[in-house]
XYZ file of C-alpha atoms in Angstrom:
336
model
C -19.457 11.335 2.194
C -17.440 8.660 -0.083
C -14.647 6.656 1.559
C -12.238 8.254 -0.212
C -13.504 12.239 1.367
C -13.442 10.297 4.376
C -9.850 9.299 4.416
C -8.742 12.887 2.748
C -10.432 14.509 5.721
C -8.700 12.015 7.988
C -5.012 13.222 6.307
C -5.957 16.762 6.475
C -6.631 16.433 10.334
C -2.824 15.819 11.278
C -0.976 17.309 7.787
C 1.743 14.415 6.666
C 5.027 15.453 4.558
C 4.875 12.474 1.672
C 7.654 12.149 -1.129
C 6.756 11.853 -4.502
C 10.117 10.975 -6.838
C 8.498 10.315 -10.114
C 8.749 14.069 -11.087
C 9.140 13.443 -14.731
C 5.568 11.852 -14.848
C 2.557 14.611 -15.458
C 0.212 12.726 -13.501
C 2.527 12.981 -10.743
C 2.501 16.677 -11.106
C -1.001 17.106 -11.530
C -1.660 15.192 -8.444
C 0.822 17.289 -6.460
C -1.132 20.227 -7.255
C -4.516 18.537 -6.320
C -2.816 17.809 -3.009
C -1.454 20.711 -2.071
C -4.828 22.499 -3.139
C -6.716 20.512 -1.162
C -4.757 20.268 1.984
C -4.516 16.517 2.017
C -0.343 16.469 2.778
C 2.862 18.333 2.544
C 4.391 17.438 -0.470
C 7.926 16.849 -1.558
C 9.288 16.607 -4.972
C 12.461 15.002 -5.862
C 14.332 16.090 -9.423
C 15.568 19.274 -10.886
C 13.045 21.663 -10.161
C 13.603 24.096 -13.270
C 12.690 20.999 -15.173
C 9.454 20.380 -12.919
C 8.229 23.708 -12.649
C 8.407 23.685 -16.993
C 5.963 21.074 -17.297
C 3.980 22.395 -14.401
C 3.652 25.335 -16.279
C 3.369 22.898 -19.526
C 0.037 21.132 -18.428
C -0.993 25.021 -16.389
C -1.176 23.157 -13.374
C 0.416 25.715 -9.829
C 2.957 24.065 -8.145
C 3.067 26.904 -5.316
C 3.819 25.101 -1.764
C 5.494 22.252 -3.158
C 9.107 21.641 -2.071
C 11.187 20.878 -4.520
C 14.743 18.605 -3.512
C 17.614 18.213 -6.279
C 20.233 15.597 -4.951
C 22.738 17.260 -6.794
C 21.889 20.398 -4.743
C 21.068 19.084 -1.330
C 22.257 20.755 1.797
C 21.924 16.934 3.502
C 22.976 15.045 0.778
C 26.643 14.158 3.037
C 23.701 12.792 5.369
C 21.851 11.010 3.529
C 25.366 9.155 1.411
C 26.556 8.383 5.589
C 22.794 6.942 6.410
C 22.967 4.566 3.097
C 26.226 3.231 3.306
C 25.524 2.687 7.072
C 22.216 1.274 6.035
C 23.843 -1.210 3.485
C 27.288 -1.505 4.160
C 27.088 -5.202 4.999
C 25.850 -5.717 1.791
C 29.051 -4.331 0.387
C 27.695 -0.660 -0.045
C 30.699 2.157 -0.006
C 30.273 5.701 0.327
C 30.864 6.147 -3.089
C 28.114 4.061 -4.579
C 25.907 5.225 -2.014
C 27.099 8.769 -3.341
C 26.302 7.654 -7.103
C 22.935 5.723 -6.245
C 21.632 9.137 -4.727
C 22.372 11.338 -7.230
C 20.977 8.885 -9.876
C 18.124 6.804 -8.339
C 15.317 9.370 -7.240
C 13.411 6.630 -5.756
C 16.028 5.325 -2.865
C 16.692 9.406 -2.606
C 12.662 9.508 -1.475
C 13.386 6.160 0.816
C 16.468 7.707 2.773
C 14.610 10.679 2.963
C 11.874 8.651 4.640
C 14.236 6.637 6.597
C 15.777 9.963 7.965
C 12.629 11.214 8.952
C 12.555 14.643 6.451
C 9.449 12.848 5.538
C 6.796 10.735 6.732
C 5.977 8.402 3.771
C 7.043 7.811 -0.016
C 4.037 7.336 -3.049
C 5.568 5.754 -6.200
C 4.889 3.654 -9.080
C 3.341 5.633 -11.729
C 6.078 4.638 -13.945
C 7.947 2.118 -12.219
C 7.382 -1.904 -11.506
C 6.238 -2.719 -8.440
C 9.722 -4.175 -7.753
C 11.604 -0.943 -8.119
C 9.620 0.970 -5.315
C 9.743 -1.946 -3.180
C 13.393 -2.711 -3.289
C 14.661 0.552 -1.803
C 12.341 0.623 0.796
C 12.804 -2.862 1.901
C 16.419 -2.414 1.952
C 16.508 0.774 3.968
C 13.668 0.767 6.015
C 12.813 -3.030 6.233
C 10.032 -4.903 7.791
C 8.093 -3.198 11.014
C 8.662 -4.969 14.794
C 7.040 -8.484 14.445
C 6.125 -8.209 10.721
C 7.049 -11.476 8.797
C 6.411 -10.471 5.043
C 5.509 -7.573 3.598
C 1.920 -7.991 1.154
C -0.121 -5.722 -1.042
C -3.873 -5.331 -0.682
C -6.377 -3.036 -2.495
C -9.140 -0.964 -0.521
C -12.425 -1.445 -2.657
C -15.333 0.866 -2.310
C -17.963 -0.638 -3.999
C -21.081 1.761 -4.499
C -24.381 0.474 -3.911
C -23.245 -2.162 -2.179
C -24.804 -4.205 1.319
C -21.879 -6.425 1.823
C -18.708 -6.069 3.816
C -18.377 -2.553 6.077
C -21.069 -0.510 3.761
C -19.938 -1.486 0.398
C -15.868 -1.094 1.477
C -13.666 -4.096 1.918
C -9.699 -4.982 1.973
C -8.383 -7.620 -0.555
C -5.166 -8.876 -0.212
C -2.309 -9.950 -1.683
C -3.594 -8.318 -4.874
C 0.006 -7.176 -5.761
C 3.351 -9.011 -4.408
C 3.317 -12.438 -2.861
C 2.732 -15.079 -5.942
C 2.347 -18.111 -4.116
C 2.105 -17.613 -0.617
C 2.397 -20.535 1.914
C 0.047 -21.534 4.710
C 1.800 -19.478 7.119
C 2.290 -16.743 4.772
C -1.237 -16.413 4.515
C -1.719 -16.673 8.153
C 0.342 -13.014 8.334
C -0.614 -11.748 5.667
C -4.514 -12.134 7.128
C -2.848 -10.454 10.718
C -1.370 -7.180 8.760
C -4.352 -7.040 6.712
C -6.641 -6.833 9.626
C -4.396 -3.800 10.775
C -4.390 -2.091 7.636
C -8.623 -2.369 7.175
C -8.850 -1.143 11.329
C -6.711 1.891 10.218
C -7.740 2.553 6.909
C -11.492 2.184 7.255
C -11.962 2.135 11.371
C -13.962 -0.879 11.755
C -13.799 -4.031 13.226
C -11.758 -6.552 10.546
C -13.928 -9.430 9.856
C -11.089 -11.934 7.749
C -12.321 -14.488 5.457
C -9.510 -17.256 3.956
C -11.092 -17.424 0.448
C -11.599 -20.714 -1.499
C -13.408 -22.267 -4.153
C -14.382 -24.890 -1.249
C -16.367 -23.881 1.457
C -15.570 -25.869 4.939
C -14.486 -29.728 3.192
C -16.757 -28.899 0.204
C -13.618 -30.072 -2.482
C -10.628 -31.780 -1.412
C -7.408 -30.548 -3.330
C -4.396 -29.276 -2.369
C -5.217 -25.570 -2.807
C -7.555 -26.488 -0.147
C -5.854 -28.170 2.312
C -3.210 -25.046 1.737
C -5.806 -22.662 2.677
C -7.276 -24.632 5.698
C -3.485 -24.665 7.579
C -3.918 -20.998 6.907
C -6.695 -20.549 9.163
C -4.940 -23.300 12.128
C -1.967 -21.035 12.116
C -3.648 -18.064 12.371
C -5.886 -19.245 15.237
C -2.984 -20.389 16.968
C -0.534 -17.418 16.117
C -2.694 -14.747 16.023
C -5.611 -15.705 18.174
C -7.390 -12.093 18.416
C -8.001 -11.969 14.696
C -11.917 -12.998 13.556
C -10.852 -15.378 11.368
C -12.733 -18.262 9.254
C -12.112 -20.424 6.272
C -11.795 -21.711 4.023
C -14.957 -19.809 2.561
C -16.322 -19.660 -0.996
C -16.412 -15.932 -1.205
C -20.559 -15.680 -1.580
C -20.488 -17.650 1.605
C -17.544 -14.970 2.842
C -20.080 -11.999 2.156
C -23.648 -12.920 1.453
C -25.962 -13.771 4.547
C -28.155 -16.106 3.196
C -25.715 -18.028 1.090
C -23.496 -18.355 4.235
C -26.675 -19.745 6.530
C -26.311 -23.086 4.233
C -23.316 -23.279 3.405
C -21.076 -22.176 6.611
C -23.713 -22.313 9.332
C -22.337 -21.244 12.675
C -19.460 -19.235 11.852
C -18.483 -16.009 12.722
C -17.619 -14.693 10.172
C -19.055 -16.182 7.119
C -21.652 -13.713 5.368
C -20.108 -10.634 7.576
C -16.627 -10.492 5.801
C -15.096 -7.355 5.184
C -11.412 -8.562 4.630
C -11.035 -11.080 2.159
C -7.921 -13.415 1.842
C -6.825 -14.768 -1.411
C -5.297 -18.102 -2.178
C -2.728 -16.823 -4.362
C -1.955 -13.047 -6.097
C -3.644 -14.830 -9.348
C -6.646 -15.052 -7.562
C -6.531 -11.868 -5.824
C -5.423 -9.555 -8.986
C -7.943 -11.290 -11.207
C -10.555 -10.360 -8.549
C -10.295 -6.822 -7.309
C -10.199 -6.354 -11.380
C -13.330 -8.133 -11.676
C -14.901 -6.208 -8.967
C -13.489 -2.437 -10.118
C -14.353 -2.981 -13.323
C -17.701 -4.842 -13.292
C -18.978 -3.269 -10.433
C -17.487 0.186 -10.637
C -15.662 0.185 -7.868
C -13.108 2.626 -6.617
C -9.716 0.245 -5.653
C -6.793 2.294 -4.277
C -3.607 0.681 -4.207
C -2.013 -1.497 -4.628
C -0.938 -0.432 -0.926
C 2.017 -2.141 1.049
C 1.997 -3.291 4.432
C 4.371 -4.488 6.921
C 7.257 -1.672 5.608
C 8.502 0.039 8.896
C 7.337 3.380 7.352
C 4.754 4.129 4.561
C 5.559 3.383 1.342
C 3.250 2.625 -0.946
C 3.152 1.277 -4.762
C 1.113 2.989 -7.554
C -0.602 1.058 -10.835
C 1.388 2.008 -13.759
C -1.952 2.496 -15.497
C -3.091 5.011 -12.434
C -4.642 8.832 -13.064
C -3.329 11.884 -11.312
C -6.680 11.380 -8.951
C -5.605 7.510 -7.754
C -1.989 9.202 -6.728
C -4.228 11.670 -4.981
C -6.043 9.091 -2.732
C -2.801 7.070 -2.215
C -1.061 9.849 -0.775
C -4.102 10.601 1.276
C -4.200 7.097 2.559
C -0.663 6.815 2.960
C -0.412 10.181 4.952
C -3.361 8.308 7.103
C -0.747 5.087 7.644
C 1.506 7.723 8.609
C -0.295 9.131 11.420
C -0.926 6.115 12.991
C 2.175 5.130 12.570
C 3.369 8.023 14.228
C 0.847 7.469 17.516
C 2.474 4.026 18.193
């Protein structure tokens, strides 16, 4: 069984209600049927639904157990306009504009909805930047208890593979933070470790990636990486954490016996740390396309609830395995 069947079977086991706004996208519709057909989630759809159910019946794709919201229709609408303005009213938000935004902006419509608990997560992106799904959901459902940033990081399955945990590994930030700081790093190793213990259920082995291995180059981009691994000893001392590691000497066990003899972590690492999102976007790209691997994200972490972003280049199948992990985020969110 692939990762992915794994995860889908994990999201059928405790059924999640996830948003999808981008209605006027056919790979959003196309994956909405997928879902429903295979049990992964309850779905809701956010637009006008004559207009949906035409271009479901456009690409002959059955639409039957979707829900289907218009703002301008909605029985909690008066809710939701209250919960924004309450939301964002120190931020000069008025009933009114909270009134317009709604009726306008499917995406924060799919955040309050989230934040009101009518559903359990949000998937978007298809056909907006990264910034316009994070935005709303930062605004209205902020960080989670003790998060410091909120990062993006990729879940590669790479086939045929003997590194990290069977071929699958977490790389992060692949999608948000440009230029993160020592102590950004630190965190965004700590969240990252959460998200590969709940995504792929094994033990989060973190390598801080370089291109110096343990005082092998001396630069700044070094030095930066090497306060990443002191905080994170000191501030999150549970994590297995090493660095800074050349990543053959992060993942391959006989590279690692010469050049990072001793650690814990160096040839074993299954969650992999990059320097800056440069680094990390160039790489999982490298890896999906050179060694066919399957990359599903880019996934958020440290939002309260699940929201999640979407590659504007994605198919209807990559929405499919977002909302699949996402309804998986949402469960154990839930069980906290």
């Amino acid at each position: 069984m692939s990762y992915i069947d794994i995860i889908k079977e994990k999201a059928r086991s405790d059924r999640k209600t996830i948003v999808l706004p981008e209605t006027n996208d056919k790979r959003t519709l196309i994956a909405a049927s997928h879902i429903i057909e295979e049990g992964i989630a309850n779905i809701i759809m956010v637009g006008n639904e004559e207009k949906i159910m035409d271009g479901a019946g456009w690409l002959e794709v059955d639409l039957t157990g979707v829900r289907v919201i218009d703002p301008t229709k909605c029985e909690k609408l008066d809710e939701y306009v209250q919960l924004l303005y309450e939301t964002r009213k120190h931020k000069g938000m008025t009933p009114e504009k909270a009134r317009q935004i709604l009726l306008t902006d499917n995406m924060t419509f799919g955040v309050i909805m989230v934040k009101a608990n009518d559903a359990d997560g949000m998937v978007a992106g298809a056909c907006h930047a990264t910034a316009d799904t994070l935005r709303p959901a930062l605004q209205i459902l902020k960080t989670a208890p003790g998060v410091k940033l909120v990062s993006g990081f990729f879940i590669l399955d790479v086939p045929n593979c003997e590194y990290g945990e069977h071929g699958t590994f977490l790389f992060a930030d692949c999608g948000l933070n440009q230029d993160p700081t020592a102590e950004e790093l630190a965190a965004i190793a700590d969240t990252s470790a959460k998200s590969f213990k709940t995504l792929v259920g094994a033990k989060p082995i973190i390598a801080m990636l370089s291109h110096s291995t343990k005082g092998s180059a001396k630069h700044p981009l070094v030095d930066k990486v090497v306060k990443a691994v002191e905080i994170a000893h000191e501030q999150y001392p549970g994590l297995t954490l090493d660095g800074e590691l050349q990543t053959d000497a992060a993942i391959v066990p006989s590279v690692a016996k010469s050049k990072a003899p001793g650690s814990e972590v160096a040839g074993k690492a299954n969650v992999l740390i990059f320097p800056n999102l440069d680094c990390g976007n160039i790489g999982y790209k490298l890896v999906q396309r050179l060694a066919k691997a399957e990359a599903y994200g880019p996934m958020l972490q440290g939002i309260a609830k699940p929201v999640n972003d979407l590659s504007r280049g994605c198919s209807a199948n990559d929405i499919v395995a977002v909302v699949a992990l996402t309804s998986v985020q949402a469960q154990v969110m839930a069980n906290k």
